[in-house]
Coordinates of C-alpha atoms and ligand atoms in Angstrom, one line a residue:
X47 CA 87.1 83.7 72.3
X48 CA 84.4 85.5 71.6
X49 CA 83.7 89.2 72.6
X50 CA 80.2 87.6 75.1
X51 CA 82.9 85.3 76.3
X52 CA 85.7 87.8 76.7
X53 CA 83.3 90.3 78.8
X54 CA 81.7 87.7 80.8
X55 CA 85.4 86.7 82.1
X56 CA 86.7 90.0 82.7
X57 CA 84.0 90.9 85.0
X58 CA 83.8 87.3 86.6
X59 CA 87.4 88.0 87.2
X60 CA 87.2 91.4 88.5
X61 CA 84.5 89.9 91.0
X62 CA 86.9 87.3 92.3
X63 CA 90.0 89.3 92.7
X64 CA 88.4 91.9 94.7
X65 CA 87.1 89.1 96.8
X66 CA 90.0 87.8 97.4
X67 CA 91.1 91.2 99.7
X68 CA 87.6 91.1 100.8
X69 CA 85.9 93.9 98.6
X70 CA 83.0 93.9 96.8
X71 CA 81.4 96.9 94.9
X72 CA 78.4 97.9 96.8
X73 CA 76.5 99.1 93.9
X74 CA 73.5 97.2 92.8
X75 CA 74.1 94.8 89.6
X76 CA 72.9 97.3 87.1
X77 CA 73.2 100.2 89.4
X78 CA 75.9 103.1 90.3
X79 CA 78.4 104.8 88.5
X80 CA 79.8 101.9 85.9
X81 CA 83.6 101.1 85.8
X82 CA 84.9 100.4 82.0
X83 CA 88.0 98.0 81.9
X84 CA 90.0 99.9 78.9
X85 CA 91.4 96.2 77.7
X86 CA 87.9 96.1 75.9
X87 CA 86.1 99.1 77.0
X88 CA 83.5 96.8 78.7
X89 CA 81.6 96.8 82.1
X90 CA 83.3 95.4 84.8
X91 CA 81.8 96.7 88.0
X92 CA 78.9 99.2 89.5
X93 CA 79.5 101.3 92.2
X94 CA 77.8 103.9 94.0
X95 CA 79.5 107.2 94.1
X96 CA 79.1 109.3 98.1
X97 CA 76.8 111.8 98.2
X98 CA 78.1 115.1 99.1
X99 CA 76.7 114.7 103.0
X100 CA 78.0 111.5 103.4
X101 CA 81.2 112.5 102.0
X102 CA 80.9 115.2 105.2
X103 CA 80.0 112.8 107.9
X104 CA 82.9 110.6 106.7
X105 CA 85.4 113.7 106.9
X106 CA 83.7 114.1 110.3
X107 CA 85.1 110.9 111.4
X108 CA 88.0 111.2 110.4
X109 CA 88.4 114.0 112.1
X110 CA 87.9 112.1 115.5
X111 CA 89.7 109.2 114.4
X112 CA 92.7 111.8 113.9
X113 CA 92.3 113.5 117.9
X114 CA 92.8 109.5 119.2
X115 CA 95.1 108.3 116.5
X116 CA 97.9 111.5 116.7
X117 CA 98.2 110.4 120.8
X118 CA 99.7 106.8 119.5
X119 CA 103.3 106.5 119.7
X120 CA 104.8 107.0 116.3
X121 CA 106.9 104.0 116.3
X122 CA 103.2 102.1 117.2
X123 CA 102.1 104.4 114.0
X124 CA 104.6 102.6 112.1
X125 CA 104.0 99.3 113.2
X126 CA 100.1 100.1 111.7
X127 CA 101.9 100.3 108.4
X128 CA 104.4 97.5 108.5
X129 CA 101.2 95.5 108.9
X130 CA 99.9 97.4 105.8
X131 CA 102.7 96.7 103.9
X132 CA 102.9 92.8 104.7
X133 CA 99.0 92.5 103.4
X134 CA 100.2 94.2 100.4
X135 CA 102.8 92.2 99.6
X136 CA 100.2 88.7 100.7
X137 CA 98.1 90.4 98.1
X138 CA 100.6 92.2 95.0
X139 CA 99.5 89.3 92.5
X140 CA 95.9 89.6 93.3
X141 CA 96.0 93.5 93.3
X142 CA 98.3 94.2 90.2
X143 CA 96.3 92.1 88.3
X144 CA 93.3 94.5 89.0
X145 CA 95.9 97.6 88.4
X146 CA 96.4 96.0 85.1
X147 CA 92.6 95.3 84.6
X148 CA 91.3 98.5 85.3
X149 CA 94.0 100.7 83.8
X150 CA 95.6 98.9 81.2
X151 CA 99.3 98.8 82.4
X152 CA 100.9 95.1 81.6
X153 CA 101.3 92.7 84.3
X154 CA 105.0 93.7 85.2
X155 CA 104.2 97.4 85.5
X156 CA 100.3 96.6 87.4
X157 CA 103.0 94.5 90.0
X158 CA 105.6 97.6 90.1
X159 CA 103.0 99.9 91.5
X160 CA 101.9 97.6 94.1
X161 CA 105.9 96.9 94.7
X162 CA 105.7 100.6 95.3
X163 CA 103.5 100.6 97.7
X164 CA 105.0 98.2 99.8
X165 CA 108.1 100.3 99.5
X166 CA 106.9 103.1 100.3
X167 CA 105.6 101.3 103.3
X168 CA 109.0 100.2 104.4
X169 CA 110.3 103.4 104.4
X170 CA 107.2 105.0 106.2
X171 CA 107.9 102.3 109.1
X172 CA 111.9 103.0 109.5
X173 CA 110.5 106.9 109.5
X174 CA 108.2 106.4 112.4
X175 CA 111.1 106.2 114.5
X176 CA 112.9 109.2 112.9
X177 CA 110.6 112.1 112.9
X178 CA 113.0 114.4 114.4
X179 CA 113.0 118.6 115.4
X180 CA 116.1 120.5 115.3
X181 CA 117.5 122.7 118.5
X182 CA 119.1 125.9 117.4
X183 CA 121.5 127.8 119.3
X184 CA 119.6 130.5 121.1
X185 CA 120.8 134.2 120.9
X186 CA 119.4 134.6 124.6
X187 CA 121.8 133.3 128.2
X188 CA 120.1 130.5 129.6
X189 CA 117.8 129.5 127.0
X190 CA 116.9 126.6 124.3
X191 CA 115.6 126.9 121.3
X192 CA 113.9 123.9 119.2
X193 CA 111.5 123.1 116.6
X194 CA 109.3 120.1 116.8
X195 CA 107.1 118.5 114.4
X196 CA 103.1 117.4 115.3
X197 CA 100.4 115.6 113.4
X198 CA 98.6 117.8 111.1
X199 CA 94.7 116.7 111.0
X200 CA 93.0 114.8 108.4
X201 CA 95.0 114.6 105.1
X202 CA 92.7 114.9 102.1
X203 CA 94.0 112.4 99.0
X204 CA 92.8 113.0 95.8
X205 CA 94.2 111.3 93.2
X206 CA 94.9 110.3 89.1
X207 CA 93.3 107.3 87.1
X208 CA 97.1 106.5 85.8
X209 CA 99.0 105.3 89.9
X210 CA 95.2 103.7 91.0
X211 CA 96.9 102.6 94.4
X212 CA 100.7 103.8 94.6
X213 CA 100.4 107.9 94.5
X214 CA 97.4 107.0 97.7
X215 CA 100.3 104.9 99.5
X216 CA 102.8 108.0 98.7
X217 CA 100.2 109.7 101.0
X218 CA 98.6 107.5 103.5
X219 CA 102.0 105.5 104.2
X220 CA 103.8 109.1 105.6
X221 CA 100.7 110.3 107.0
X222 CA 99.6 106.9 109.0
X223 CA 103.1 107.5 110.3
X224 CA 102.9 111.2 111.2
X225 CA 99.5 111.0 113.3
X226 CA 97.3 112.0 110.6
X227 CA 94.2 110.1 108.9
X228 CA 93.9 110.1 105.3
X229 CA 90.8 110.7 103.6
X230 CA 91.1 109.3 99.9
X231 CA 89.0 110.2 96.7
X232 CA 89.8 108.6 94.0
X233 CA 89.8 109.1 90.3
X234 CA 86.2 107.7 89.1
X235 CA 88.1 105.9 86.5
X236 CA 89.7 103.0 89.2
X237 CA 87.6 102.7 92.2
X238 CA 88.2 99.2 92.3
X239 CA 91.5 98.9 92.7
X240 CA 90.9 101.7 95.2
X241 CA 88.3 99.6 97.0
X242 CA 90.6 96.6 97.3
X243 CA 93.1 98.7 98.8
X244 CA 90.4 100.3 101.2
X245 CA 89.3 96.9 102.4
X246 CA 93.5 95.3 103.0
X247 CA 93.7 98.7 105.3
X248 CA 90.3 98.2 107.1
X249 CA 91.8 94.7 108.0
X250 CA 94.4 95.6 109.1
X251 CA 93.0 98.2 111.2
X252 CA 90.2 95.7 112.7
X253 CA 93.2 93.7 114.4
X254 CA 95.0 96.8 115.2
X255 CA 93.9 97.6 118.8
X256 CA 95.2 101.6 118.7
X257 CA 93.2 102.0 115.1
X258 CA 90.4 104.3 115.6
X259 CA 87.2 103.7 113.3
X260 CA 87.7 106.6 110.5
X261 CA 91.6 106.1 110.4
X262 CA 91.6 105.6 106.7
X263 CA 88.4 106.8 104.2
X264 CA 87.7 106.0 101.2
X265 CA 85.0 108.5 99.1
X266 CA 84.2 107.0 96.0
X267 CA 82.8 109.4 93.2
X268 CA 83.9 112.2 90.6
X269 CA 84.5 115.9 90.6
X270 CA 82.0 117.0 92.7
X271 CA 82.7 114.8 95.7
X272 CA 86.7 115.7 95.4
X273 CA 85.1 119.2 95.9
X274 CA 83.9 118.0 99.2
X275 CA 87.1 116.8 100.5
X276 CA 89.1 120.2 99.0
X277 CA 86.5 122.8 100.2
X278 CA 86.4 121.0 103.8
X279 CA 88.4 123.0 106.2
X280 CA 88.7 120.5 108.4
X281 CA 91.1 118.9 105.9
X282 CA 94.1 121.2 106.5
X283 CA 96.5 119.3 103.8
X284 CA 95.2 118.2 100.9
X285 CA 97.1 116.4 98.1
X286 CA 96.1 116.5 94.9
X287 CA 97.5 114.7 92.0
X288 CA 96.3 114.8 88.5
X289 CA 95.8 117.3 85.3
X290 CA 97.2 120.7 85.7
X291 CA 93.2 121.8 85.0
X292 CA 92.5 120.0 88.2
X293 CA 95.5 121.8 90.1
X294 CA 94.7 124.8 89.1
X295 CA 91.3 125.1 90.7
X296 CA 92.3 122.4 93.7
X297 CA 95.0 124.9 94.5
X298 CA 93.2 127.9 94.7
X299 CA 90.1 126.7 96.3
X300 CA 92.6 125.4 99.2
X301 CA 94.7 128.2 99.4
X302 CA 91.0 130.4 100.0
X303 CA 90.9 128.6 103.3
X304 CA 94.6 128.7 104.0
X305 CA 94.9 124.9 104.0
X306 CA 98.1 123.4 102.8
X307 CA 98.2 121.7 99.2
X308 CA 100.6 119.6 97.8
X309 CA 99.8 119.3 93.8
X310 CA 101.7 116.9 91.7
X311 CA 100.4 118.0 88.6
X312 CA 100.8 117.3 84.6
X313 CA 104.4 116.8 83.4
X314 CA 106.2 117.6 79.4
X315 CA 109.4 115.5 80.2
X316 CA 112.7 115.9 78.1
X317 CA 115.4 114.2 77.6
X318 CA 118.7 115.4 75.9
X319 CA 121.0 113.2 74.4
X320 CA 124.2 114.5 74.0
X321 CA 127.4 113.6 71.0
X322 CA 129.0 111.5 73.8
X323 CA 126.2 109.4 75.0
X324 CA 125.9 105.6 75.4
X325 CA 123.4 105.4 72.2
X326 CA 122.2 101.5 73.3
X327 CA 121.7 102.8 76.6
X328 CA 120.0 105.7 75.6
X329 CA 118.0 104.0 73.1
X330 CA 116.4 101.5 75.8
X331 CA 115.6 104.0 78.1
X332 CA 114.2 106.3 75.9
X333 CA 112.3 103.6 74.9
X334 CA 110.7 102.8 77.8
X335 CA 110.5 106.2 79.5
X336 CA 108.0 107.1 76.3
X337 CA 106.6 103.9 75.3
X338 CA 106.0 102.7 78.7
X339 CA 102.5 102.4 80.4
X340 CA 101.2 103.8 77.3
X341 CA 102.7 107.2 77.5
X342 CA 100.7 107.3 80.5
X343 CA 103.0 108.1 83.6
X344 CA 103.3 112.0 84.2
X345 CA 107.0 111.5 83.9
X346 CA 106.4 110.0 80.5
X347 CA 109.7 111.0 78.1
X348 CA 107.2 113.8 75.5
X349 CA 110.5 116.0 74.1
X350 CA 113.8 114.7 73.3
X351 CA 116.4 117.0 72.1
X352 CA 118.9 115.1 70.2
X353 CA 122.3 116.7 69.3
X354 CA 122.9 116.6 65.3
X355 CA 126.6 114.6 65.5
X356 CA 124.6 111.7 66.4
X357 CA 120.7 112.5 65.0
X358 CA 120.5 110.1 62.2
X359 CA 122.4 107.2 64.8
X360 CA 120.0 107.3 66.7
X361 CA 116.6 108.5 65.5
X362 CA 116.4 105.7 62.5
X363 CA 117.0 103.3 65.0
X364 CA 114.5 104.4 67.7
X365 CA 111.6 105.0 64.9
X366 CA 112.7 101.1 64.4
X367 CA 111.6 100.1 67.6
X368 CA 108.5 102.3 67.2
X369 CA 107.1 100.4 64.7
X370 CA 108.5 97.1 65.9
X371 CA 107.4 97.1 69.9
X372 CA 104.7 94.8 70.9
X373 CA 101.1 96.7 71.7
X374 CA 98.5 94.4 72.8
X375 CA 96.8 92.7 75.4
X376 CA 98.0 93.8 78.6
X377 CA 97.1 90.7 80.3
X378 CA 99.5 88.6 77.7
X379 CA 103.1 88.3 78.5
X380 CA 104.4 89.6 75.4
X381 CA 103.0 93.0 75.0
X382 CA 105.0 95.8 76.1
X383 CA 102.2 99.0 75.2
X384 CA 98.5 98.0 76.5
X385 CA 95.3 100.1 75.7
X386 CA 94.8 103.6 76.2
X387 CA 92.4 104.6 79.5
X388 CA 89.6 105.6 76.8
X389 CA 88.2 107.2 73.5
X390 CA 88.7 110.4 75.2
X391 CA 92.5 109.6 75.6
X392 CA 92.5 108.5 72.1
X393 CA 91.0 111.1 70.4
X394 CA 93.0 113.7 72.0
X395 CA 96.1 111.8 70.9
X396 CA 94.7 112.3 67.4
X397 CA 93.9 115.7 67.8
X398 CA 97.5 116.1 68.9
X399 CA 99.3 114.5 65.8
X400 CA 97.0 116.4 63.5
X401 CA 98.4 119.8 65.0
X402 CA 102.0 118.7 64.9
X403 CA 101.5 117.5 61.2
X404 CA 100.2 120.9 60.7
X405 CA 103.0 122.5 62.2
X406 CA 105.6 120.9 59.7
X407 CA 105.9 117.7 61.9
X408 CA 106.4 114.0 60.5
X409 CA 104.8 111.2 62.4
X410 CA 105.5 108.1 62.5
X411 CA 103.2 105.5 64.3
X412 CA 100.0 106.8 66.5
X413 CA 97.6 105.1 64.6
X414 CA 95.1 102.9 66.0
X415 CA 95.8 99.2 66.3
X416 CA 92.5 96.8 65.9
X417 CA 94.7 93.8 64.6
X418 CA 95.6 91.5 66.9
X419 CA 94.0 93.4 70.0
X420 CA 91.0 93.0 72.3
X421 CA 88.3 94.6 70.7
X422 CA 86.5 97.2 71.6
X423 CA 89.8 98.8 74.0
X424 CA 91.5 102.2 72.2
X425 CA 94.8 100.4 71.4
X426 CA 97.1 102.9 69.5
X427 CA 100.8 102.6 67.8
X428 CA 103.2 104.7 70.1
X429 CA 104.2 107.9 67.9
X430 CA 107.1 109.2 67.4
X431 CA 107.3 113.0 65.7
X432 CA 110.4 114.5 64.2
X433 CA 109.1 118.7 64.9
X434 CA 111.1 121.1 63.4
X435 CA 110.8 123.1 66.9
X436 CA 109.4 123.3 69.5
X437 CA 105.6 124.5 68.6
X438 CA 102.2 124.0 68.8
X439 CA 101.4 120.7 71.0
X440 CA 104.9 120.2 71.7
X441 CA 104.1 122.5 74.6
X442 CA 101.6 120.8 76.0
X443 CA 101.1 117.4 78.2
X444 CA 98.7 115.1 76.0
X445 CA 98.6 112.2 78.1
X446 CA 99.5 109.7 75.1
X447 CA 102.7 107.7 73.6
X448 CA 103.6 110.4 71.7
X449 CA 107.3 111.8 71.7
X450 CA 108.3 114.8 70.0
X451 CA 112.2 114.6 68.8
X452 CA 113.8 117.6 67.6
X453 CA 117.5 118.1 66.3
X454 CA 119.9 120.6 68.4
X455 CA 123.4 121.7 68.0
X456 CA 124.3 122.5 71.5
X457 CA 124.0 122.1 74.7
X458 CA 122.8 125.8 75.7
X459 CA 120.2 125.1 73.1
X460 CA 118.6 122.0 74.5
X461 CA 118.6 123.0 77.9
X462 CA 117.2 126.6 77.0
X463 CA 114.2 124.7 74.6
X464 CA 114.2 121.6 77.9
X465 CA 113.4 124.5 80.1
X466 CA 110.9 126.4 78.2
X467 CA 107.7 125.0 78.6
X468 CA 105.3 125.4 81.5
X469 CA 105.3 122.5 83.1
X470 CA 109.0 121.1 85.6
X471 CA 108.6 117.7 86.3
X472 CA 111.2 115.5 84.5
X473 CA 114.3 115.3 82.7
X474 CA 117.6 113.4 82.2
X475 CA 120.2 113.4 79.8
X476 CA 122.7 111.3 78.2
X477 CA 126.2 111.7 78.3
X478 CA 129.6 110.5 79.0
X479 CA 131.2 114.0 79.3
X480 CA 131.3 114.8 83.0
X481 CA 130.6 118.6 81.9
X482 CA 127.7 117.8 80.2
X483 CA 125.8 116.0 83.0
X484 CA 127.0 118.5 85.6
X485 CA 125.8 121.6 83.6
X486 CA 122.8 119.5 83.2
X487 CA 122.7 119.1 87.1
X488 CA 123.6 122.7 88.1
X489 CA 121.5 125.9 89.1
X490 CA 121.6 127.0 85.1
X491 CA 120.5 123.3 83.9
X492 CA 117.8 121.9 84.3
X493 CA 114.6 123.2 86.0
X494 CA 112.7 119.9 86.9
X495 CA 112.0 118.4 90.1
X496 CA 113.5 115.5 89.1
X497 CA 116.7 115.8 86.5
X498 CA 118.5 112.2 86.0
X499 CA 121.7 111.0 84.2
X500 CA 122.3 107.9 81.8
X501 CA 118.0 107.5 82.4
X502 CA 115.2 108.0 81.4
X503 CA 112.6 110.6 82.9
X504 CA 110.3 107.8 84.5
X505 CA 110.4 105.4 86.8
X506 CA 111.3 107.0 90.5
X507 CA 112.1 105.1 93.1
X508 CA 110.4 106.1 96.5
X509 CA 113.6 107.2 98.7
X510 CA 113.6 110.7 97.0
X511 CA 111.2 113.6 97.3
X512 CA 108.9 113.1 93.8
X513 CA 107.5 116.1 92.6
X514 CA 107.9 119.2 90.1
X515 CA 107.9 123.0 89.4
X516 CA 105.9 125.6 87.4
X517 CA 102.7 124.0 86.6
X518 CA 103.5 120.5 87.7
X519 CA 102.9 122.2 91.0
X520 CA 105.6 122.5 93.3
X521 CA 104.6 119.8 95.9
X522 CA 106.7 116.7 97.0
X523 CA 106.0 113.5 98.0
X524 CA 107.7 110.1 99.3
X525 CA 110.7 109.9 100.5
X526 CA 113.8 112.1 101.7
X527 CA 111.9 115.1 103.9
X528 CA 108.5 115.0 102.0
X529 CA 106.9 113.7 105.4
X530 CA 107.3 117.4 107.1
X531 CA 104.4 118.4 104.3
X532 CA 102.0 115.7 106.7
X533 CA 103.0 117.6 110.1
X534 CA 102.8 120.9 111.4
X535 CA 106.0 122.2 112.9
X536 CA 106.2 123.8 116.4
X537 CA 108.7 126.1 117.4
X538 CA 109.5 126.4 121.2
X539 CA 111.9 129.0 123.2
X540 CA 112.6 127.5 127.1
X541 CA 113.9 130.2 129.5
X542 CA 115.6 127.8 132.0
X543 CA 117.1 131.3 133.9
X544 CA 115.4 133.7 136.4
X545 CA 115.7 136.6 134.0
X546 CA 113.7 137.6 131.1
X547 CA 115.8 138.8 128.0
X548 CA 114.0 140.0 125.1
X549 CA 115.4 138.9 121.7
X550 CA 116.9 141.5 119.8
X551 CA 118.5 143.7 122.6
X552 CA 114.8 145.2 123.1
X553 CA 113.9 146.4 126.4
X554 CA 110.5 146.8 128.1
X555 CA 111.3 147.2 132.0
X556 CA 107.5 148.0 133.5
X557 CA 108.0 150.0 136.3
X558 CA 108.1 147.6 139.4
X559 CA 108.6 144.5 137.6
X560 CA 112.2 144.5 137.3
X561 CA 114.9 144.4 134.5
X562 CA 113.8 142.1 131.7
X563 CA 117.3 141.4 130.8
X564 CA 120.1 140.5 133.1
Ligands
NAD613 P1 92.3 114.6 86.4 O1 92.9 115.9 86.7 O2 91.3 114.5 85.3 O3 91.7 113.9 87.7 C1 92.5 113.7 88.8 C2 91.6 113.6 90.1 O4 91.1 114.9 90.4 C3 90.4 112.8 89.9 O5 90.2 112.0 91.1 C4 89.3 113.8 89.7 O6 88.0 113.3 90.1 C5 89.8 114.9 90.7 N1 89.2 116.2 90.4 C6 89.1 116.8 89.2 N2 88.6 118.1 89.4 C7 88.5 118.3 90.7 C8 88.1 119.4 91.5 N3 87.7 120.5 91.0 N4 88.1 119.2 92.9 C9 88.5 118.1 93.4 N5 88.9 117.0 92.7 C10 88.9 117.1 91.4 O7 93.6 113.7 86.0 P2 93.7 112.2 85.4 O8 93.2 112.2 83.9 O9 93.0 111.2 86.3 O10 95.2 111.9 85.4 C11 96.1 112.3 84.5 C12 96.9 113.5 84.9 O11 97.5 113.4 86.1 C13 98.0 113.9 83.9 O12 98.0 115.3 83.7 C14 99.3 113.4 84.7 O13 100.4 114.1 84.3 C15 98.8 113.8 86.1 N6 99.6 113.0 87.1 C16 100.6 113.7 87.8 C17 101.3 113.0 88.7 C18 102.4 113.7 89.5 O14 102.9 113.1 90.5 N7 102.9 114.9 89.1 C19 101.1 111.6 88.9 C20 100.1 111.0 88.2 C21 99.4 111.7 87.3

């Protein structure tokens, strides 16, 4: 086919999927912000970004939408979603396609985040009928103490080019559920996949009687219009998910009006493998966890700390499959590594190798693949980097297939060089030596939010809390208790007595009121 050919179907296809969940780009042909497919770098869509006052209006909205929608029974609240979720899974084929369209992720991984999304809708529903307070013991006669959890307000979404659609469901699922309504900007890089979303929930919502107009928002545009959304105080939780750059300044600028963020920032995943580990097993999901979605994910496997008994067992063989897995087309059934999100991306995976080469490390792979690949889409090689430590970019999060492997001759060692880098997201290790994997697991292993065993660092599932520490940003999201971050909590004493004890033994006895403890 030729490369006319090729870009005329691409965007005819683009056109028609987003038709079939109703959307359409409301952009002028030839207008608005353009959206670049990274199969072949070409235009598939215009769209029109907000301006900064409609961005307002629409928080405005939402706003009111929230005061009528935190009044409907949760349960109801969860009904909303179940509904969600069914229209997801009517439309997963239709909408991974366009994940894999948009971002480059092959078919199989474009479904998986759209699988995750109706998960995480699942889970949201069974929660609407479990969002339980506590009752404590009070210290005072005749008295109940209890905390009780209320919907928080408008929650502000912002979120990465890499989960177009899954990391807004992590979000909007729980808070639909709490009482809240979601306000979503999403990365300028997939608004398409964001408006097909936008339009299954505004469906939903049109035969959902209790669904107040401004329920669910959707700002399209870049930087400036996330700005909006973060600087907007009546947004009082805002989750953000993207570079640690982003994080950094998100975070504070919240913080300055004492909203609530939850940040799930950049990642530098490691993975040990220990002398008694499962090499096969190890070898497939280290495969995967740093080869998958293009190095891509923010759990992405970057580091792996191999112990020297079983170095040259495993490394030969793994640099085998380096140069042997298939990168193509994302679209075709066969390749396992699609394109890159951009030249950017690419270059600063090059930019990357040439400092570890520089720093004594030897690559092998990360070169640019034209052969047998879409033109005109940054296809690249996975890499794979035997360092001599742990130096230079080794530190850093360069959102490529690149893994760093580095030898280690203990335990102590590999957890002391896992844990000494800015960024806690992921880890795992391999072993079959119960010791190992509960060091690994213990307050002196590992200090990610997330730390497997006999896996790789990728690939949660939604029914525990995802998030990390240090510079990934501390926040949490999904499943387990993440859902308290979407309400505020109230705490209530009852004096069901006909005395007045203060807490604490303290006494205030205002002459002719009485005793205030009995
Ligand atoms: P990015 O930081 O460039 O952009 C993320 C989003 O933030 C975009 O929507 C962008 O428009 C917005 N943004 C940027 N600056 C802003 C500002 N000052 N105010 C408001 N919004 C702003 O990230 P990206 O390139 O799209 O995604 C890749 C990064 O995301 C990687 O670092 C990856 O590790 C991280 N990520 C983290 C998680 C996680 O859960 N920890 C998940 C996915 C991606």
């Amino acid at each position: 086919m030729t490369q006319a050919a090729a870009r005329h179907s691409l965007r005819d296809e683009v056109a028609a999927l987003l038709a079939t969940v109703g959307a359409a780009p409301d952009g002028p042909s030839g207008g608005g912000r353009a959206v670049h497919s990274p199969l072949t770098g070409e235009i598939i869509a215009e769209i029109r970004d907000v301006s900064a006052s409609e961005a307002s209006d629409a928080i405005g909205r939402a706003h009111e939408a929230f005061l009528s929608w935190r009044r409907v029974p949760a349960p109801r609240r969860g009904e909303f979603v179940r509904l969600l979720g069914e229209a997801l899974r009517a439309n997963k084929d239709a909408l991974g396609r366009l994940v894999t369209i948009e971002v480059g992720k092959i078919v199989s991984e474009g479904l998986g985040e759209v699988q995750e999304m109706i998960d995480i809708c699942d889970f949201a529903v069974g929660l609407s009928r479990q969002l339980h307070g506590l009752t404590m013991g009070s210290e005072r006669p005749d008295h109940r103490l209890m905390e009780q959890w209320h919907p928080a307000g408008v929650v502000g979404v912002v979120s990465a080019f890499n989960f177009p659609v899954a990391v807004w469901c992590w979000n909007a699922a729980l808070a639909f559920v709490c009482g809240d309504a979601v306000v979503w900007k999403p990365s300028e890089k997939t608004p398409l996949t964001a408006l097909a979303v936008q339009s299954l929930v505004e469906r939903v919502a049109a035969r959902f009687p209790e669904a107040p107009a401004g329920l669910s928002t959707l700002l399209v545009g870049g930087r400036e219009v996330g700005e909006v959304l973060v600087g907007d105080a009546r947004v009082p939780v805002v989750s953000a998910t993207g570079s640690t750059a982003m994080g950094r300044v998100v975070g504070q600028r919240v913080a300055g009006r004492f909203g609530r963020a939850i940040l799930e920032l950049g990642g530098n995943n490691a993975s040990i493998v220990c002398p008694s580990a499962d090499l096969d097993l190890a070898l497939r999901a280290i495969a995967f966890g740093a080869m998958g979605t293009a190095g891509q994910r923010c759990t992405t496997l970057r580091r792996l700390f191999v112990h020297e008994a079983v170095y040259d067992a495993l490394v030969p063989r793994l640099t085998a499959l380096y140069a042997s897995v298939p990168v193509g087309d994302p679209l075709t059934s066969d390749s396992l590594v699609g394109p890159l999100i951009d030249e950017a991306a690419f270059a600063a995976m090059q930019a990357a190798l040439e400092e570890a080469r520089a720093a004594g490390g030897r690559v092998h792979g990360g070169e640019r693949q034209v052969e047998g690949v879409p033109a005109g889409g940054f296809y690249v090689r996975p890499a794979l980097v035997e360092m001599p430590g742990q130096t230079g970019p080794v530190r850093h999060e360069t959102f490529a297939p690149i893994l760093y492997v580095m030898k280690v001759r203990t335990l102590d060692e590999a957890i002391g060089l896992q844990n000494d880098v800015p960024q806690g997201l992921s880890s795992s290790i391999f072993s079959t030596d119960m010791r190992d994997t509960e060091r690994f697991l213990s307050a002196t292993g590992s200090d990610c939010g997330i730390a497997n065993v006999n896996m790789g660092s990728s690939g949660a599932e939604i029914g525990g809390a995802f998030g990390g520490e240090k510079e990934t940003g501390g926040g949490r999201e999904s499943g387990s208790d993440a859902w308290k971050a979407y309400m505020r909590r109230m705490t209530s004493a009852i004096n069901y007595g006909d005395a007045m004890p203060l807490a604490q033994g303290v006494t205030f006895d205002v002459a002719g009121t009485g005793p205030v403890a009995s």
